[in-house]
PDB file of C-alpha atoms in Angstrom:
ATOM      1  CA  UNK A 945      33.595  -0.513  80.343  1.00 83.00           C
ATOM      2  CA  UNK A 946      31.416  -2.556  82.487  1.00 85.00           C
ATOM      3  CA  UNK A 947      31.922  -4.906  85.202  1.00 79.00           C
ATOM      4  CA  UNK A 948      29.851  -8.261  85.333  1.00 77.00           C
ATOM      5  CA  UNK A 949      28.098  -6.871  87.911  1.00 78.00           C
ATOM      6  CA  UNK A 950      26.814  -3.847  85.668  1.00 81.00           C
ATOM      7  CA  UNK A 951      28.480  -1.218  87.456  1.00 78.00           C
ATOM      8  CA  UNK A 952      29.694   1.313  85.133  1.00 79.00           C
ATOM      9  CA  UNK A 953      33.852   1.250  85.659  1.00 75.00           C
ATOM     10  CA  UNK A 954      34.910   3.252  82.778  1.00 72.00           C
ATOM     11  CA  UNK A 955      33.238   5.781  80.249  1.00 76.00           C
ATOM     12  CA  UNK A 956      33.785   8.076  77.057  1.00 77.00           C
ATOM     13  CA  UNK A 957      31.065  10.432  75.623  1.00 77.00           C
ATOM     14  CA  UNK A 958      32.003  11.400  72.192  1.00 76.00           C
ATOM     15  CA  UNK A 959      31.083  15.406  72.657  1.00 80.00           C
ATOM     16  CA  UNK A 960      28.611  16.573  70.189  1.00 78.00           C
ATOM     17  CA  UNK A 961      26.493  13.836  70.445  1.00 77.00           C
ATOM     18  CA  UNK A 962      23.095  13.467  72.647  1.00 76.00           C
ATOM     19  CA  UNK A 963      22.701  11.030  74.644  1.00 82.00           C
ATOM     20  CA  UNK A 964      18.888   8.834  74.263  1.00 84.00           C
ATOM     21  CA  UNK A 965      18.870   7.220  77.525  1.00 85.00           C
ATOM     22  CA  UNK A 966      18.631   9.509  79.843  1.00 83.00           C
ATOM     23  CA  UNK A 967      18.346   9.435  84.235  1.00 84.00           C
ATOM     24  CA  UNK A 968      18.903   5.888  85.501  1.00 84.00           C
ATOM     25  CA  UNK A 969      17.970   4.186  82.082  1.00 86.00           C
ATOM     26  CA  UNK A 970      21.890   4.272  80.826  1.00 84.00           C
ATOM     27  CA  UNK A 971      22.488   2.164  84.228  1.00 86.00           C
ATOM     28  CA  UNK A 972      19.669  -0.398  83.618  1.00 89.00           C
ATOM     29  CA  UNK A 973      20.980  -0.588  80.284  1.00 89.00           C
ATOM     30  CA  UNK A 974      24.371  -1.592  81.442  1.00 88.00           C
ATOM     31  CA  UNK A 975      22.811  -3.865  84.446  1.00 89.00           C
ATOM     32  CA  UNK A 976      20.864  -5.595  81.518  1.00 90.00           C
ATOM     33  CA  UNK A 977      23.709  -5.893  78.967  1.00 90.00           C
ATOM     34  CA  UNK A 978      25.827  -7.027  81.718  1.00 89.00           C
ATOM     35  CA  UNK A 979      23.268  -9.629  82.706  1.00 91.00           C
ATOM     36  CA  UNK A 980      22.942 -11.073  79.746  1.00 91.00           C
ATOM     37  CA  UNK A 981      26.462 -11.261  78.703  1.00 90.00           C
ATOM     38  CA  UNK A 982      26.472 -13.442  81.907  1.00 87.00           C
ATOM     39  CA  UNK A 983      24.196 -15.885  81.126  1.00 88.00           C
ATOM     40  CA  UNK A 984      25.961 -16.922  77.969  1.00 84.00           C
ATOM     41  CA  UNK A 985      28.051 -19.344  80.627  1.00 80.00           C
ATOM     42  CA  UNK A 986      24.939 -21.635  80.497  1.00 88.00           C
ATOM     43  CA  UNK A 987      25.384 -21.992  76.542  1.00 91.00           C
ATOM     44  CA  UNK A 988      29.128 -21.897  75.856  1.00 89.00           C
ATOM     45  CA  UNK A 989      29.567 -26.059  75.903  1.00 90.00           C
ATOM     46  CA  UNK A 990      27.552 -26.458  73.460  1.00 93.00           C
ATOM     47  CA  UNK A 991      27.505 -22.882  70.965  1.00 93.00           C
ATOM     48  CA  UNK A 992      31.307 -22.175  71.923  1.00 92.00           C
ATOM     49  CA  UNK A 993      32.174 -18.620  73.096  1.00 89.00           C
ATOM     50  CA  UNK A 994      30.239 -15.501  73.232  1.00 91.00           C
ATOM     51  CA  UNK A 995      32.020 -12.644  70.589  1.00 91.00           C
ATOM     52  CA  UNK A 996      29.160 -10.194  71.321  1.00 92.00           C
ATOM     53  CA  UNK A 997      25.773  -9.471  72.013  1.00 93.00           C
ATOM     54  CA  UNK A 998      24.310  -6.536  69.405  1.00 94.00           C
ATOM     55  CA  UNK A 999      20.860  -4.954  70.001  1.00 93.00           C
ATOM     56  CA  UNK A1000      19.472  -2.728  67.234  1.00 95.00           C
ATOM     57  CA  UNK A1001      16.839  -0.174  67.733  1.00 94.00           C
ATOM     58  CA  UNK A1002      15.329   2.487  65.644  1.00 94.00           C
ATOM     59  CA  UNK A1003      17.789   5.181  66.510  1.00 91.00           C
ATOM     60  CA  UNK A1004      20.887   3.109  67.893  1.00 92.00           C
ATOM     61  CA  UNK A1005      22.955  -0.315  66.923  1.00 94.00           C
ATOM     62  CA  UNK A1006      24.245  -1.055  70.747  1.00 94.00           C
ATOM     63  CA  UNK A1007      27.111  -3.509  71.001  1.00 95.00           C
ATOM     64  CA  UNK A1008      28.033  -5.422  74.000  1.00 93.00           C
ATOM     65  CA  UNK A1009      31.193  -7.384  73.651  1.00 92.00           C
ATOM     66  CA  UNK A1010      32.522  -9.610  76.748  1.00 89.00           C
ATOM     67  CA  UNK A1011      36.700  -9.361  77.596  1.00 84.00           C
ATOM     68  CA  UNK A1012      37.281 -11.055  80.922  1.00 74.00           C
ATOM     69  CA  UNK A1013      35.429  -9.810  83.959  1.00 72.00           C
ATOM     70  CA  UNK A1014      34.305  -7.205  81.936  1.00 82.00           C
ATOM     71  CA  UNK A1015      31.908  -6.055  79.191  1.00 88.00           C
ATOM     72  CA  UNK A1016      32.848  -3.276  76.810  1.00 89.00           C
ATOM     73  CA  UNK A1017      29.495  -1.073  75.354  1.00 91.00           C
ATOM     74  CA  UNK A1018      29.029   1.218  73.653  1.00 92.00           C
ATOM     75  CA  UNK A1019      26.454   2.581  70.454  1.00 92.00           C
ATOM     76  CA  UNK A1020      26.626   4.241  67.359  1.00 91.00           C
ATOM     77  CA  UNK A1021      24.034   5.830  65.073  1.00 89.00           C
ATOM     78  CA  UNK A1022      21.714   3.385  63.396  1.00 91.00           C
ATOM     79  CA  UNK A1023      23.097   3.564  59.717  1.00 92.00           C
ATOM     80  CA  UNK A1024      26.454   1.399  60.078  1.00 94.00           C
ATOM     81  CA  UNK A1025      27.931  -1.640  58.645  1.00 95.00           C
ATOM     82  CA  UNK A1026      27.543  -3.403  61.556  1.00 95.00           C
ATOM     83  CA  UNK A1027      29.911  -6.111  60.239  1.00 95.00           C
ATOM     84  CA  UNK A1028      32.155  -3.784  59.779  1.00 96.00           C
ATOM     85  CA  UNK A1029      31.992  -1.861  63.296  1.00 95.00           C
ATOM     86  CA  UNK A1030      31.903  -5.286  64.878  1.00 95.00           C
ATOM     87  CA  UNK A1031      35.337  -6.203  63.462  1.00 94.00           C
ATOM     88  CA  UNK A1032      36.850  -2.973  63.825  1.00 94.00           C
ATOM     89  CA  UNK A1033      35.688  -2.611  67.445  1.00 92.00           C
ATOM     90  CA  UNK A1034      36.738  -6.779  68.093  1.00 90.00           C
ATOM     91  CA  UNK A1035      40.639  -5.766  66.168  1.00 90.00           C
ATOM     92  CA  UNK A1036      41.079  -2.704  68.680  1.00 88.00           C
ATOM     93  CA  UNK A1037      40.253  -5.392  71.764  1.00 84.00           C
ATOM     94  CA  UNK A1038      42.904  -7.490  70.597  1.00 82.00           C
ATOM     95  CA  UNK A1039      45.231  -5.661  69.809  1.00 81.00           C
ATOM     96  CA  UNK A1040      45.491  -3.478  72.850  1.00 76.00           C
ATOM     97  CA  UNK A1041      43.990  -6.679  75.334  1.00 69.00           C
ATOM     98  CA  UNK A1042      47.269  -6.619  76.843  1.00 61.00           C
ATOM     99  CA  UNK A1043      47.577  -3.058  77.320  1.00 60.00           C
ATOM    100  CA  UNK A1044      44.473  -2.594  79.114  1.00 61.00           C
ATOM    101  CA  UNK A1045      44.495  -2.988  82.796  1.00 54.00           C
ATOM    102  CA  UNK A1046      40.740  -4.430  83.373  1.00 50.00           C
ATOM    103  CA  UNK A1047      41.181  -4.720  87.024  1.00 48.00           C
ATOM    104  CA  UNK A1048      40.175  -1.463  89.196  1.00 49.00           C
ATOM    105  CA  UNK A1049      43.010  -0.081  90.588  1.00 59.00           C
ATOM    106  CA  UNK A1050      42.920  -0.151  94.101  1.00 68.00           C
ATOM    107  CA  UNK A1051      44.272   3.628  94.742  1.00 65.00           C
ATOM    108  CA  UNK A1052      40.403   4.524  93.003  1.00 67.00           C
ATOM    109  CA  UNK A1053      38.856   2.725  95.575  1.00 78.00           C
ATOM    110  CA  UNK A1054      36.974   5.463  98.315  1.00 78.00           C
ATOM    111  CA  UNK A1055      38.125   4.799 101.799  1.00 84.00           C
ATOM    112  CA  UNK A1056      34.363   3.551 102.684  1.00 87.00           C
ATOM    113  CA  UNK A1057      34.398   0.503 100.295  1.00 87.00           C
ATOM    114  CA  UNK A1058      38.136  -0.222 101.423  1.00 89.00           C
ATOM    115  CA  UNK A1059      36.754  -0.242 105.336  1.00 91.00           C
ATOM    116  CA  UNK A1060      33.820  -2.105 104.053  1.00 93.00           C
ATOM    117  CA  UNK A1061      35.529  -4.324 102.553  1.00 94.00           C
ATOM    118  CA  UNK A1062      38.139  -5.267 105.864  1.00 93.00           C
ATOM    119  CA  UNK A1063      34.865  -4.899 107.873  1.00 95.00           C
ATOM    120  CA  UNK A1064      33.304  -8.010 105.680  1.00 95.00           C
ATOM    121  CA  UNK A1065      36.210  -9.947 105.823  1.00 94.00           C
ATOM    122  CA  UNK A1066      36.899 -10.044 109.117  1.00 94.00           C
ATOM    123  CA  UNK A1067      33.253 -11.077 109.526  1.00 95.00           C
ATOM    124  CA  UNK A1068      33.922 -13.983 107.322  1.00 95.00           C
ATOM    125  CA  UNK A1069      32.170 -12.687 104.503  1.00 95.00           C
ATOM    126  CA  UNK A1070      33.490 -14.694 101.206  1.00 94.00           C
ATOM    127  CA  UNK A1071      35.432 -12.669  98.541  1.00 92.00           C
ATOM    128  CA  UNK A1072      32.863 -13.246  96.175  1.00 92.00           C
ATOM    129  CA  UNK A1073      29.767 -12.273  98.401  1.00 93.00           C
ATOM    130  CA  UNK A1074      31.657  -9.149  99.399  1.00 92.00           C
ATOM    131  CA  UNK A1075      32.526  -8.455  95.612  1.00 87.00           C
ATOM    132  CA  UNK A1076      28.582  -8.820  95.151  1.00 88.00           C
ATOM    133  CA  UNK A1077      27.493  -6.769  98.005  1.00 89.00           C
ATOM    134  CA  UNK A1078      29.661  -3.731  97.376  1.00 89.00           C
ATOM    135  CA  UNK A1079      29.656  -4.013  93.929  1.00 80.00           C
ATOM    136  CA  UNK A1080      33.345  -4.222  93.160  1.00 82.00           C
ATOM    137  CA  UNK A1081      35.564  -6.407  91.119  1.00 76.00           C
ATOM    138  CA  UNK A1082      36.481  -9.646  92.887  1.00 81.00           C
ATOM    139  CA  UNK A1083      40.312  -9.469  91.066  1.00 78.00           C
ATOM    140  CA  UNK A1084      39.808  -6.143  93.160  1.00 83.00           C
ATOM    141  CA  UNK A1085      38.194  -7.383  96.274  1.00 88.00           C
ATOM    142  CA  UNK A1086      41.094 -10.118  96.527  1.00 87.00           C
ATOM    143  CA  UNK A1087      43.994  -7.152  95.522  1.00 85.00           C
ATOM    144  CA  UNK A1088      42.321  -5.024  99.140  1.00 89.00           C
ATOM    145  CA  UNK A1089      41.805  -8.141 100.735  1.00 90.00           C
ATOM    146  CA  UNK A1090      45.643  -8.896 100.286  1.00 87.00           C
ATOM    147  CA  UNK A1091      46.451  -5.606 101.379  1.00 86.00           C
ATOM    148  CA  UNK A1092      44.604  -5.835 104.342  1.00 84.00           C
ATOM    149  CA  UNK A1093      46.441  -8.886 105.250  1.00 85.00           C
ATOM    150  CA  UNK A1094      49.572  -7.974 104.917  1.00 82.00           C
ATOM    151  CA  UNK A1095      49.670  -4.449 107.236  1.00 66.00           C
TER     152      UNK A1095
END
């Protein structure tokens, strides 16, 4: 799972399989996927909404399918029904959307973002510039930034 920004929130690695990208590549991948799952804002007026963004390489089929403030990848080996994988992946979404809490709970968050975060704020720093700047969720940012207010 991967926020907007394309910071890595949540991860699985089937064991027994090797990972391709390896060092800071998997995180440029995600930056990139998250990027341009972004960018499909500019078309959705006119193509409708954006089920997925699929890139297919030699050795991997990697999908990249958008659910609110988030992005869920992941890969599988090249020889799939992509079709098929597509839909399965897309029924699981659905049917557990309302399961799944997307937003970062704020108990994970280390004590340096949380003062970061009340040091930003109190400087007048927007929610979503602060979101930016530390990388974080703003449903997140705005859950701290309530907290904060409220002690």
């Amino acid at each position: 799972m991967v926020e907007k920004s394309g910071h890595l929130c949540a991860s699985v690695i089937r064991q027994g399989i090797s990972e391709h990208l390896k060092g800071r590549n998997p995180e440029i991948s995600y930056t990139q996927s998250a990027y341009i799952v972004e960018l499909r804002k500019i078309f959705e007026n006119e193509l409708g909404s954006l089920k997925s963004v699929i890139y297919i390489y030699d050795r991997v089929v990697m999908f990249s399918i958008p659910i609110k403030n988030h992005i869920v990848v992941f890969s599988t080996d090249r020889n799939i029904n992509i079709d098929d994988v597509f839909q399965q992946a897309q029924s699981f979404i659905n049917n557990t959307e309302t399961e799944l809490d997307i937003a970062l709970d704020v108990k994970n968050i280390a004590q340096d973002k949380k003062e970061s975060v009340r040091n930003l704020y109190d400087s007048g720093i927007s929610e979503e510039m602060i979101a930016e700047q530390l990388d974080l969720n703003l449903a997140t940012v705005k859950s701290l930034i309530k907290i904060i207010t409220t002690k």
